[in-house]
Amino acid sequence: LELARRFLDEPGYLDDHCYSLAEAEKRLLSLKGIGPWTARVFLSKRFGYRALVPLNDVALQRAAAWFIKGEKGKLSPLELEEALSPFGELAGEAAHRILMRWVLETY
């Protein structure tokens, strides 16, 4: 609700005031009810930030453990970041595709 209110009250809430990914994420995180996962998923969908990875996404941690490491269980956020680091600026895209494959093959 807070995010919706901001966009209604300030139409350029992110577009006009954020000149970097870090700044946009910081603005979102300052809103009640917006945590790291929501901020990163929102920004990656809204602005196409391919480097952005929701590192605390449990399903992504499990998917990456299976498809990247060949292990059951899940990776920690730090391990996930390290596992996706070879993808560089496309880490967010790689994470999205890994997660989609996980969903399609698991459910």
PDB file of C-alpha atoms in Angstrom:
ATOM      1  CA  LEU A   1       0.000   0.000   0.000  1.00  0.00           C
ATOM      2  CA  GLU A   2       2.793   2.389   0.863  1.00  0.00           C
ATOM      3  CA  LEU A   3       4.402   1.887  -2.549  1.00  0.00           C
ATOM      4  CA  ALA A   4       1.086   2.496  -4.308  1.00  0.00           C
ATOM      5  CA  ARG A   5       0.585   5.663  -2.268  1.00  0.00           C
ATOM      6  CA  ARG A   6       4.050   6.910  -3.220  1.00  0.00           C
ATOM      7  CA  PHE A   7       3.384   6.368  -6.909  1.00  0.00           C
ATOM      8  CA  LEU A   8       0.059   8.194  -6.631  1.00  0.00           C
ATOM      9  CA  ASP A   9       1.477  11.095  -4.615  1.00  0.00           C
ATOM     10  CA  GLU A  10       4.795  11.294  -6.505  1.00  0.00           C
ATOM     11  CA  PRO A  11       4.392  10.020 -10.082  1.00  0.00           C
ATOM     12  CA  GLY A  12       8.178  10.078 -10.617  1.00  0.00           C
ATOM     13  CA  TYR A  13       8.925   8.402  -7.271  1.00  0.00           C
ATOM     14  CA  LEU A  14      11.620   6.153  -8.740  1.00  0.00           C
ATOM     15  CA  ASP A  15      12.041   7.456 -12.280  1.00  0.00           C
ATOM     16  CA  ASP A  16      12.799  11.070 -11.400  1.00  0.00           C
ATOM     17  CA  HIS A  17      14.703  10.602  -8.149  1.00  0.00           C
ATOM     18  CA  CYS A  18      16.880   7.543  -8.640  1.00  0.00           C
ATOM     19  CA  TYR A  19      20.015   7.672 -10.704  1.00  0.00           C
ATOM     20  CA  SER A  20      21.387   4.289  -9.719  1.00  0.00           C
ATOM     21  CA  LEU A  21      20.168   0.829  -8.885  1.00  0.00           C
ATOM     22  CA  ALA A  22      21.428   1.164  -5.303  1.00  0.00           C
ATOM     23  CA  GLU A  23      19.519   4.408  -4.857  1.00  0.00           C
ATOM     24  CA  ALA A  24      16.280   2.912  -6.206  1.00  0.00           C
ATOM     25  CA  GLU A  25      16.640  -0.109  -3.939  1.00  0.00           C
ATOM     26  CA  LYS A  26      17.326   2.121  -0.933  1.00  0.00           C
ATOM     27  CA  ARG A  27      14.183   4.171  -1.645  1.00  0.00           C
ATOM     28  CA  LEU A  28      12.051   1.050  -1.840  1.00  0.00           C
ATOM     29  CA  LEU A  29      13.532  -0.443   1.313  1.00  0.00           C
ATOM     30  CA  SER A  30      12.610   2.707   3.217  1.00  0.00           C
ATOM     31  CA  LEU A  31       8.914   1.946   2.685  1.00  0.00           C
ATOM     32  CA  LYS A  32       6.949  -0.021   5.261  1.00  0.00           C
ATOM     33  CA  GLY A  33       6.262  -3.536   4.034  1.00  0.00           C
ATOM     34  CA  ILE A  34       9.008  -3.585   1.380  1.00  0.00           C
ATOM     35  CA  GLY A  35      11.889  -5.923   2.144  1.00  0.00           C
ATOM     36  CA  PRO A  36      14.951  -6.935   0.131  1.00  0.00           C
ATOM     37  CA  TRP A  37      13.182  -9.660  -1.849  1.00  0.00           C
ATOM     38  CA  THR A  38      10.254  -7.453  -2.858  1.00  0.00           C
ATOM     39  CA  ALA A  39      12.514  -4.517  -3.745  1.00  0.00           C
ATOM     40  CA  ARG A  40      14.794  -6.599  -5.931  1.00  0.00           C
ATOM     41  CA  VAL A  41      12.019  -8.470  -7.711  1.00  0.00           C
ATOM     42  CA  PHE A  42      10.110  -5.222  -8.290  1.00  0.00           C
ATOM     43  CA  LEU A  43      13.146  -3.407  -9.674  1.00  0.00           C
ATOM     44  CA  SER A  44      14.160  -6.300 -11.902  1.00  0.00           C
ATOM     45  CA  LYS A  45      10.678  -6.456 -13.416  1.00  0.00           C
ATOM     46  CA  ARG A  46      10.072  -2.700 -13.611  1.00  0.00           C
ATOM     47  CA  PHE A  47      13.447  -1.593 -14.922  1.00  0.00           C
ATOM     48  CA  GLY A  48      14.944  -4.784 -16.334  1.00  0.00           C
ATOM     49  CA  TYR A  49      17.935  -4.846 -14.019  1.00  0.00           C
ATOM     50  CA  ARG A  50      19.537  -8.119 -15.044  1.00  0.00           C
ATOM     51  CA  ALA A  51      22.222  -7.941 -12.348  1.00  0.00           C
ATOM     52  CA  LEU A  52      19.706  -7.852  -9.510  1.00  0.00           C
ATOM     53  CA  VAL A  53      19.250 -11.129  -7.606  1.00  0.00           C
ATOM     54  CA  PRO A  54      16.861 -11.689  -4.676  1.00  0.00           C
ATOM     55  CA  LEU A  55      19.539 -13.511  -2.664  1.00  0.00           C
ATOM     56  CA  ASN A  56      17.193 -14.375   0.210  1.00  0.00           C
ATOM     57  CA  ASP A  57      14.691 -16.201  -2.031  1.00  0.00           C
ATOM     58  CA  VAL A  58      14.533 -19.713  -0.562  1.00  0.00           C
ATOM     59  CA  ALA A  59      13.225 -21.312  -3.754  1.00  0.00           C
ATOM     60  CA  LEU A  60      16.076 -19.736  -5.728  1.00  0.00           C
ATOM     61  CA  GLN A  61      18.584 -20.910  -3.111  1.00  0.00           C
ATOM     62  CA  ARG A  62      17.293 -24.482  -3.507  1.00  0.00           C
ATOM     63  CA  ALA A  63      17.170 -24.296  -7.308  1.00  0.00           C
ATOM     64  CA  ALA A  64      20.728 -22.977  -7.514  1.00  0.00           C
ATOM     65  CA  ALA A  65      21.987 -25.661  -5.133  1.00  0.00           C
ATOM     66  CA  TRP A  66      20.498 -28.321  -7.401  1.00  0.00           C
ATOM     67  CA  PHE A  67      21.264 -26.928 -10.858  1.00  0.00           C
ATOM     68  CA  ILE A  68      24.587 -25.201 -10.212  1.00  0.00           C
ATOM     69  CA  LYS A  69      26.147 -27.316  -7.462  1.00  0.00           C
ATOM     70  CA  GLY A  70      24.270 -30.597  -7.996  1.00  0.00           C
ATOM     71  CA  GLU A  71      23.371 -30.695  -4.307  1.00  0.00           C
ATOM     72  CA  LYS A  72      20.154 -31.065  -2.359  1.00  0.00           C
ATOM     73  CA  GLY A  73      19.385 -28.438   0.237  1.00  0.00           C
ATOM     74  CA  LYS A  74      19.890 -24.743  -0.319  1.00  0.00           C
ATOM     75  CA  LEU A  75      22.650 -22.207  -0.688  1.00  0.00           C
ATOM     76  CA  SER A  76      23.115 -19.357   1.737  1.00  0.00           C
ATOM     77  CA  PRO A  77      22.660 -15.868   0.289  1.00  0.00           C
ATOM     78  CA  LEU A  78      26.446 -15.489   0.123  1.00  0.00           C
ATOM     79  CA  GLU A  79      26.880 -18.865  -1.594  1.00  0.00           C
ATOM     80  CA  LEU A  80      24.140 -17.956  -4.059  1.00  0.00           C
ATOM     81  CA  GLU A  81      25.836 -14.661  -4.848  1.00  0.00           C
ATOM     82  CA  GLU A  82      29.135 -16.483  -5.428  1.00  0.00           C
ATOM     83  CA  ALA A  83      27.485 -19.172  -7.576  1.00  0.00           C
ATOM     84  CA  LEU A  84      25.878 -16.552  -9.820  1.00  0.00           C
ATOM     85  CA  SER A  85      28.918 -14.256  -9.977  1.00  0.00           C
ATOM     86  CA  PRO A  86      30.266 -15.787 -13.228  1.00  0.00           C
ATOM     87  CA  PHE A  87      27.158 -14.427 -14.970  1.00  0.00           C
ATOM     88  CA  GLY A  88      28.175 -10.853 -14.101  1.00  0.00           C
ATOM     89  CA  GLU A  89      25.612  -8.318 -15.246  1.00  0.00           C
ATOM     90  CA  LEU A  90      23.290 -11.131 -16.280  1.00  0.00           C
ATOM     91  CA  ALA A  91      23.159 -12.723 -12.818  1.00  0.00           C
ATOM     92  CA  GLY A  92      19.545 -11.642 -12.348  1.00  0.00           C
ATOM     93  CA  GLU A  93      18.566 -13.160 -15.679  1.00  0.00           C
ATOM     94  CA  ALA A  94      20.386 -16.392 -14.828  1.00  0.00           C
ATOM     95  CA  ALA A  95      18.653 -16.500 -11.433  1.00  0.00           C
ATOM     96  CA  HIS A  96      15.262 -15.994 -13.077  1.00  0.00           C
ATOM     97  CA  ARG A  97      15.853 -18.826 -15.551  1.00  0.00           C
ATOM     98  CA  ILE A  98      17.176 -21.181 -12.884  1.00  0.00           C
ATOM     99  CA  LEU A  99      14.129 -20.492 -10.741  1.00  0.00           C
ATOM    100  CA  MET A 100      11.714 -20.997 -13.654  1.00  0.00           C
ATOM    101  CA  ARG A 101      13.372 -24.321 -14.522  1.00  0.00           C
ATOM    102  CA  TRP A 102      13.087 -25.348 -10.862  1.00  0.00           C
ATOM    103  CA  VAL A 103       9.387 -24.513 -10.808  1.00  0.00           C
ATOM    104  CA  LEU A 104       8.682 -26.334 -14.082  1.00  0.00           C
ATOM    105  CA  GLU A 105      10.578 -29.453 -13.060  1.00  0.00           C
ATOM    106  CA  THR A 106       9.504 -29.546  -9.421  1.00  0.00           C
ATOM    107  CA  TYR A 107       5.820 -28.786  -9.623  1.00  0.00           C
TER     108      TYR A 107
END
